[in-house]
Amino acid sequence: VASSRGHRETSASSSASASTATAVASVATLASAATTLAIPDAANAAEVLPSIVASFNLATFTPQAFWLLMILAPESVVTRVVMGSWVPVLIATGIHVFVDGVGFTQPGALEEAAKFGAVFDPSIPPWSWADGSVTGPLVGFQSMLENPNFVTEEWAHVLAWDLFVGRWMWLDATARGVPLLGPSLLLTNFTGPPGLIQYFIVCVLSGKGLPPSDGGGGGG
């Protein structure tokens, strides 16, 4: 019996060790893959001008302070004073304007901006099934995403609008007592429109109804 118990314990120990080794190997594989994927990005980042890198970081991290106020302390005096004004939105849009200014001072900026015309050119077929490849507006936009100036501009653009919508949601929720605001704000910050849809669903399910369509919830 003792021998059998010892055998089972040894087997269990061996199985646990094998599972641990497998988990460690999986983590190592993922880490190696992540490092491999990050190498090209790091190489490309070295070619990007410092002013563009600084602009991207400014556009990324500045709005997060306002999101944290609305998510973590929606009813606090500080949040009401800060988010109750247009200052956060003006800061975000100001950063976007700054990013545009930095981008247009870079070499070849006008040539890159000219590519934007292809995105909205109705004469270009939106797709081509002949060779199985996507053409037209999508390709035009995709080619622009290879330019760090354009990526930074679009990123600042998206984050400014997300903050505008998030602030409106916060104003409406605090005015009408809509619950569970935090998750909706978090989703809006991460993915934009799905967060707004979630907020509308919460409004309906909580009995508060949809926000007024006259924009009354977004005053400043």
mmCIF file of C-alpha atoms in Angstrom:
data_model
loop_
_atom_site.group_PDB
_atom_site.id
_atom_site.type_symbol
_atom_site.label_atom_id
_atom_site.label_comp_id
_atom_site.label_asym_id
_atom_site.label_seq_id
_atom_site.Cartn_x
_atom_site.Cartn_y
_atom_site.Cartn_z
ATOM 1 C CA VAL A 1 0.000 0.000 0.000
ATOM 2 C CA ALA A 2 2.773 2.375 0.973
ATOM 3 C CA SER A 3 4.582 1.510 -2.228
ATOM 4 C CA SER A 4 1.419 2.137 -4.266
ATOM 5 C CA ARG A 5 0.803 5.455 -2.498
ATOM 6 C CA GLY A 6 4.383 6.479 -3.089
ATOM 7 C CA HIS A 7 4.044 5.557 -6.738
ATOM 8 C CA ARG A 8 0.899 7.694 -7.068
ATOM 9 C CA GLU A 9 2.569 10.633 -5.315
ATOM 10 C CA THR A 10 5.593 10.278 -7.589
ATOM 11 C CA SER A 11 3.321 10.168 -10.643
ATOM 12 C CA ALA A 12 1.383 13.219 -9.445
ATOM 13 C CA SER A 13 4.617 15.046 -8.776
ATOM 14 C CA SER A 14 5.935 14.128 -12.207
ATOM 15 C CA SER A 15 2.660 15.239 -13.811
ATOM 16 C CA ALA A 16 2.753 18.560 -11.955
ATOM 17 C CA SER A 17 6.362 19.063 -12.952
ATOM 18 C CA ALA A 18 5.517 18.290 -16.556
ATOM 19 C CA SER A 19 2.590 20.749 -16.475
ATOM 20 C CA THR A 20 4.798 23.415 -14.952
ATOM 21 C CA ALA A 21 7.481 22.792 -17.542
ATOM 22 C CA THR A 22 4.876 23.010 -20.311
ATOM 23 C CA ALA A 23 3.506 26.267 -18.914
ATOM 24 C CA VAL A 24 6.989 27.734 -18.615
ATOM 25 C CA ALA A 25 7.794 26.645 -22.154
ATOM 26 C CA SER A 26 4.558 28.232 -23.413
ATOM 27 C CA VAL A 27 5.329 31.497 -21.665
ATOM 28 C CA ALA A 28 8.858 31.437 -23.055
ATOM 29 C CA THR A 29 7.494 30.799 -26.549
ATOM 30 C CA LEU A 30 5.020 33.677 -26.254
ATOM 31 C CA ALA A 31 7.720 35.974 -24.916
ATOM 32 C CA SER A 32 10.028 35.000 -27.748
ATOM 33 C CA ALA A 33 7.265 35.603 -30.293
ATOM 34 C CA ALA A 34 6.421 38.969 -28.744
ATOM 35 C CA THR A 35 10.071 39.959 -28.863
ATOM 36 C CA THR A 36 10.328 38.854 -32.470
ATOM 37 C CA LEU A 37 7.224 40.851 -33.395
ATOM 38 C CA ALA A 38 8.497 43.888 -31.534
ATOM 39 C CA ILE A 39 11.849 43.984 -33.296
ATOM 40 C CA PRO A 40 10.541 45.404 -36.608
ATOM 41 C CA ASP A 41 8.496 48.001 -34.719
ATOM 42 C CA ALA A 42 11.543 49.078 -32.755
ATOM 43 C CA ALA A 43 13.578 49.295 -35.937
ATOM 44 C CA ASN A 44 10.909 51.428 -37.591
ATOM 45 C CA ALA A 45 10.606 53.606 -34.491
ATOM 46 C CA ALA A 46 14.283 54.450 -34.780
ATOM 47 C CA GLU A 47 13.549 56.066 -38.146
ATOM 48 C CA VAL A 48 10.690 58.211 -36.831
ATOM 49 C CA LEU A 49 11.575 61.777 -35.927
ATOM 50 C CA PRO A 50 11.579 62.546 -32.179
ATOM 51 C CA SER A 51 8.932 65.249 -32.640
ATOM 52 C CA ILE A 52 6.503 62.679 -34.047
ATOM 53 C CA VAL A 53 7.228 60.232 -31.225
ATOM 54 C CA ALA A 54 6.674 62.995 -28.662
ATOM 55 C CA SER A 55 3.434 64.029 -30.376
ATOM 56 C CA PHE A 56 2.150 60.447 -30.381
ATOM 57 C CA ASN A 57 2.919 60.048 -26.680
ATOM 58 C CA LEU A 58 1.301 63.390 -25.881
ATOM 59 C CA ALA A 59 -1.864 62.437 -27.768
ATOM 60 C CA THR A 60 -1.950 59.016 -26.102
ATOM 61 C CA PHE A 61 -1.385 59.781 -22.446
ATOM 62 C CA THR A 62 -2.794 63.269 -21.858
ATOM 63 C CA PRO A 63 -6.483 62.300 -22.260
ATOM 64 C CA GLN A 64 -6.072 59.349 -19.881
ATOM 65 C CA ALA A 65 -6.028 61.673 -16.867
ATOM 66 C CA PHE A 66 -9.518 62.878 -17.777
ATOM 67 C CA TRP A 67 -10.772 59.341 -18.326
ATOM 68 C CA LEU A 68 -9.473 58.298 -14.915
ATOM 69 C CA LEU A 69 -11.338 61.166 -13.266
ATOM 70 C CA MET A 70 -14.633 60.166 -14.888
ATOM 71 C CA ILE A 71 -14.192 56.437 -14.275
ATOM 72 C CA LEU A 72 -12.739 56.399 -10.749
ATOM 73 C CA ALA A 73 -14.315 59.512 -9.229
ATOM 74 C CA PRO A 74 -17.333 60.527 -11.331
ATOM 75 C CA GLU A 75 -19.039 62.398 -8.485
ATOM 76 C CA SER A 76 -16.021 64.132 -6.955
ATOM 77 C CA VAL A 77 -15.734 67.906 -6.812
ATOM 78 C CA VAL A 78 -12.502 67.811 -8.814
ATOM 79 C CA THR A 79 -14.111 65.780 -11.588
ATOM 80 C CA ARG A 80 -17.148 68.058 -11.705
ATOM 81 C CA VAL A 81 -14.967 71.150 -11.946
ATOM 82 C CA VAL A 82 -12.582 69.730 -14.552
ATOM 83 C CA MET A 83 -14.963 67.714 -16.711
ATOM 84 C CA GLY A 84 -17.831 70.155 -16.293
ATOM 85 C CA SER A 85 -15.908 72.598 -18.471
ATOM 86 C CA TRP A 86 -14.826 72.362 -22.080
ATOM 87 C CA VAL A 87 -11.156 72.424 -21.049
ATOM 88 C CA PRO A 88 -10.472 68.660 -21.441
ATOM 89 C CA VAL A 89 -11.987 68.579 -24.930
ATOM 90 C CA LEU A 90 -10.137 71.738 -25.932
ATOM 91 C CA ILE A 91 -6.875 70.219 -24.700
ATOM 92 C CA ALA A 92 -7.459 67.029 -26.710
ATOM 93 C CA THR A 93 -8.385 68.934 -29.859
ATOM 94 C CA GLY A 94 -5.474 71.304 -29.300
ATOM 95 C CA ILE A 95 -3.121 68.324 -29.208
ATOM 96 C CA HIS A 96 -4.615 67.148 -32.488
ATOM 97 C CA VAL A 97 -3.972 70.539 -34.080
ATOM 98 C CA PHE A 98 -0.425 70.462 -32.699
ATOM 99 C CA VAL A 99 0.117 66.985 -34.161
ATOM 100 C CA ASP A 100 -1.134 68.218 -37.531
ATOM 101 C CA GLY A 101 1.307 71.099 -37.370
ATOM 102 C CA VAL A 102 4.218 68.822 -36.534
ATOM 103 C CA GLY A 103 3.241 66.368 -39.256
ATOM 104 C CA PHE A 104 2.994 68.966 -42.004
ATOM 105 C CA THR A 105 6.470 70.267 -41.224
ATOM 106 C CA GLN A 106 8.019 66.871 -41.979
ATOM 107 C CA PRO A 107 9.677 66.205 -45.370
ATOM 108 C CA GLY A 108 7.238 64.844 -47.957
ATOM 109 C CA ALA A 109 4.182 65.646 -45.834
ATOM 110 C CA LEU A 110 2.209 67.258 -48.652
ATOM 111 C CA GLU A 111 2.852 64.324 -50.968
ATOM 112 C CA GLU A 112 1.585 61.937 -48.308
ATOM 113 C CA ALA A 113 -1.480 64.100 -47.651
ATOM 114 C CA ALA A 114 -2.315 63.997 -51.360
ATOM 115 C CA LYS A 115 -2.858 60.240 -51.014
ATOM 116 C CA PHE A 116 -5.924 61.004 -48.915
ATOM 117 C CA GLY A 117 -7.746 61.941 -52.100
ATOM 118 C CA ALA A 118 -7.698 58.304 -53.201
ATOM 119 C CA VAL A 119 -9.654 57.301 -50.105
ATOM 120 C CA PHE A 120 -12.671 59.391 -51.152
ATOM 121 C CA ASP A 121 -12.265 59.194 -54.923
ATOM 122 C CA PRO A 122 -15.570 57.751 -56.263
ATOM 123 C CA SER A 123 -13.982 56.998 -59.626
ATOM 124 C CA ILE A 124 -11.727 54.337 -58.110
ATOM 125 C CA PRO A 125 -13.425 50.901 -57.931
ATOM 126 C CA PRO A 126 -13.808 49.905 -54.282
ATOM 127 C CA TRP A 127 -12.718 46.357 -55.036
ATOM 128 C CA SER A 128 -11.505 44.095 -57.766
ATOM 129 C CA TRP A 129 -12.360 40.433 -57.883
ATOM 130 C CA ALA A 130 -10.221 39.760 -60.951
ATOM 131 C CA ASP A 131 -6.997 39.175 -59.060
ATOM 132 C CA GLY A 132 -8.544 38.481 -55.669
ATOM 133 C CA SER A 133 -7.010 41.578 -54.083
ATOM 134 C CA VAL A 134 -8.683 44.571 -52.491
ATOM 135 C CA THR A 135 -8.117 47.843 -54.307
ATOM 136 C CA GLY A 136 -9.363 51.405 -54.256
ATOM 137 C CA PRO A 137 -10.105 53.457 -51.118
ATOM 138 C CA LEU A 138 -8.992 50.755 -48.679
ATOM 139 C CA VAL A 139 -5.602 50.436 -50.325
ATOM 140 C CA GLY A 140 -5.260 54.218 -50.370
ATOM 141 C CA PHE A 141 -5.906 54.413 -46.644
ATOM 142 C CA GLN A 142 -3.712 51.403 -45.944
ATOM 143 C CA SER A 143 -0.786 53.010 -47.731
ATOM 144 C CA MET A 144 -1.175 56.117 -45.577
ATOM 145 C CA LEU A 145 -0.935 54.025 -42.429
ATOM 146 C CA GLU A 146 2.657 53.262 -43.370
ATOM 147 C CA ASN A 147 3.477 56.893 -42.597
ATOM 148 C CA PRO A 148 4.071 57.596 -38.868
ATOM 149 C CA ASN A 149 2.919 61.198 -39.320
ATOM 150 C CA PHE A 150 -0.487 60.053 -40.540
ATOM 151 C CA VAL A 151 -0.772 57.352 -37.876
ATOM 152 C CA THR A 152 -0.078 59.942 -35.170
ATOM 153 C CA GLU A 153 -2.628 62.363 -36.643
ATOM 154 C CA GLU A 154 -5.334 59.706 -36.890
ATOM 155 C CA TRP A 155 -4.588 58.466 -33.378
ATOM 156 C CA ALA A 156 -4.932 61.973 -31.938
ATOM 157 C CA HIS A 157 -8.103 62.399 -33.998
ATOM 158 C CA VAL A 158 -9.690 59.228 -32.594
ATOM 159 C CA LEU A 159 -8.714 59.931 -28.989
ATOM 160 C CA ALA A 160 -10.079 63.484 -29.129
ATOM 161 C CA TRP A 161 -13.466 62.294 -30.374
ATOM 162 C CA ASP A 162 -13.568 59.432 -27.874
ATOM 163 C CA LEU A 163 -12.994 61.900 -25.050
ATOM 164 C CA PHE A 164 -15.714 64.182 -26.416
ATOM 165 C CA VAL A 165 -18.199 61.292 -26.389
ATOM 166 C CA GLY A 166 -17.014 60.062 -22.995
ATOM 167 C CA ARG A 167 -17.477 63.499 -21.466
ATOM 168 C CA TRP A 168 -20.986 63.696 -22.905
ATOM 169 C CA MET A 169 -21.812 60.299 -21.376
ATOM 170 C CA TRP A 170 -20.458 61.436 -18.014
ATOM 171 C CA LEU A 171 -22.527 64.633 -18.125
ATOM 172 C CA ASP A 172 -25.684 62.710 -18.989
ATOM 173 C CA ALA A 173 -25.102 59.984 -16.394
ATOM 174 C CA THR A 174 -24.433 62.401 -13.545
ATOM 175 C CA ALA A 175 -27.425 64.548 -14.507
ATOM 176 C CA ARG A 176 -29.907 61.650 -14.770
ATOM 177 C CA GLY A 177 -28.391 59.179 -12.312
ATOM 178 C CA VAL A 178 -27.551 56.479 -14.853
ATOM 179 C CA PRO A 179 -25.744 53.584 -13.100
ATOM 180 C CA LEU A 180 -22.717 51.552 -14.188
ATOM 181 C CA LEU A 181 -21.079 54.467 -15.958
ATOM 182 C CA GLY A 182 -17.520 53.222 -15.394
ATOM 183 C CA PRO A 183 -17.668 50.120 -17.637
ATOM 184 C CA SER A 184 -19.266 52.108 -20.459
ATOM 185 C CA LEU A 185 -16.605 54.803 -20.208
ATOM 186 C CA LEU A 186 -13.844 52.208 -20.131
ATOM 187 C CA LEU A 187 -15.204 50.514 -23.247
ATOM 188 C CA THR A 188 -15.577 53.874 -24.994
ATOM 189 C CA ASN A 189 -11.969 54.734 -24.206
ATOM 190 C CA PHE A 190 -10.811 51.393 -25.609
ATOM 191 C CA THR A 191 -13.072 50.896 -28.631
ATOM 192 C CA GLY A 192 -15.181 54.038 -29.141
ATOM 193 C CA PRO A 193 -18.730 53.395 -30.487
ATOM 194 C CA PRO A 194 -19.340 50.039 -28.706
ATOM 195 C CA GLY A 195 -18.981 51.897 -25.401
ATOM 196 C CA LEU A 196 -21.673 54.369 -26.419
ATOM 197 C CA ILE A 197 -23.977 51.522 -27.447
ATOM 198 C CA GLN A 198 -23.374 49.838 -24.094
ATOM 199 C CA TYR A 199 -24.228 53.098 -22.333
ATOM 200 C CA PHE A 200 -27.524 53.350 -24.243
ATOM 201 C CA ILE A 201 -28.369 49.767 -23.267
ATOM 202 C CA VAL A 202 -27.664 50.530 -19.598
ATOM 203 C CA CYS A 203 -29.859 53.634 -19.841
ATOM 204 C CA VAL A 204 -32.784 51.589 -21.144
ATOM 205 C CA LEU A 205 -32.361 48.605 -18.811
ATOM 206 C CA SER A 206 -32.013 50.841 -15.752
ATOM 207 C CA GLY A 207 -35.293 52.569 -16.542
ATOM 208 C CA LYS A 208 -33.685 55.940 -17.214
ATOM 209 C CA GLY A 209 -34.529 55.862 -20.892
ATOM 210 C CA LEU A 210 -32.377 57.072 -23.738
ATOM 211 C CA PRO A 211 -30.639 60.447 -23.352
ATOM 212 C CA PRO A 212 -32.526 63.475 -24.710
ATOM 213 C CA SER A 213 -31.982 63.889 -28.429
ATOM 214 C CA ASP A 214 -31.689 67.670 -28.102
ATOM 215 C CA GLY A 215 -28.176 67.312 -26.659
ATOM 216 C CA GLY A 216 -29.235 68.499 -23.226
ATOM 217 C CA GLY A 217 -26.920 66.035 -21.524
ATOM 218 C CA GLY A 218 -23.767 67.503 -23.008
ATOM 219 C CA GLY A 219 -23.737 71.073 -21.819
ATOM 220 C CA GLY A 220 -20.548 72.695 -20.568
#
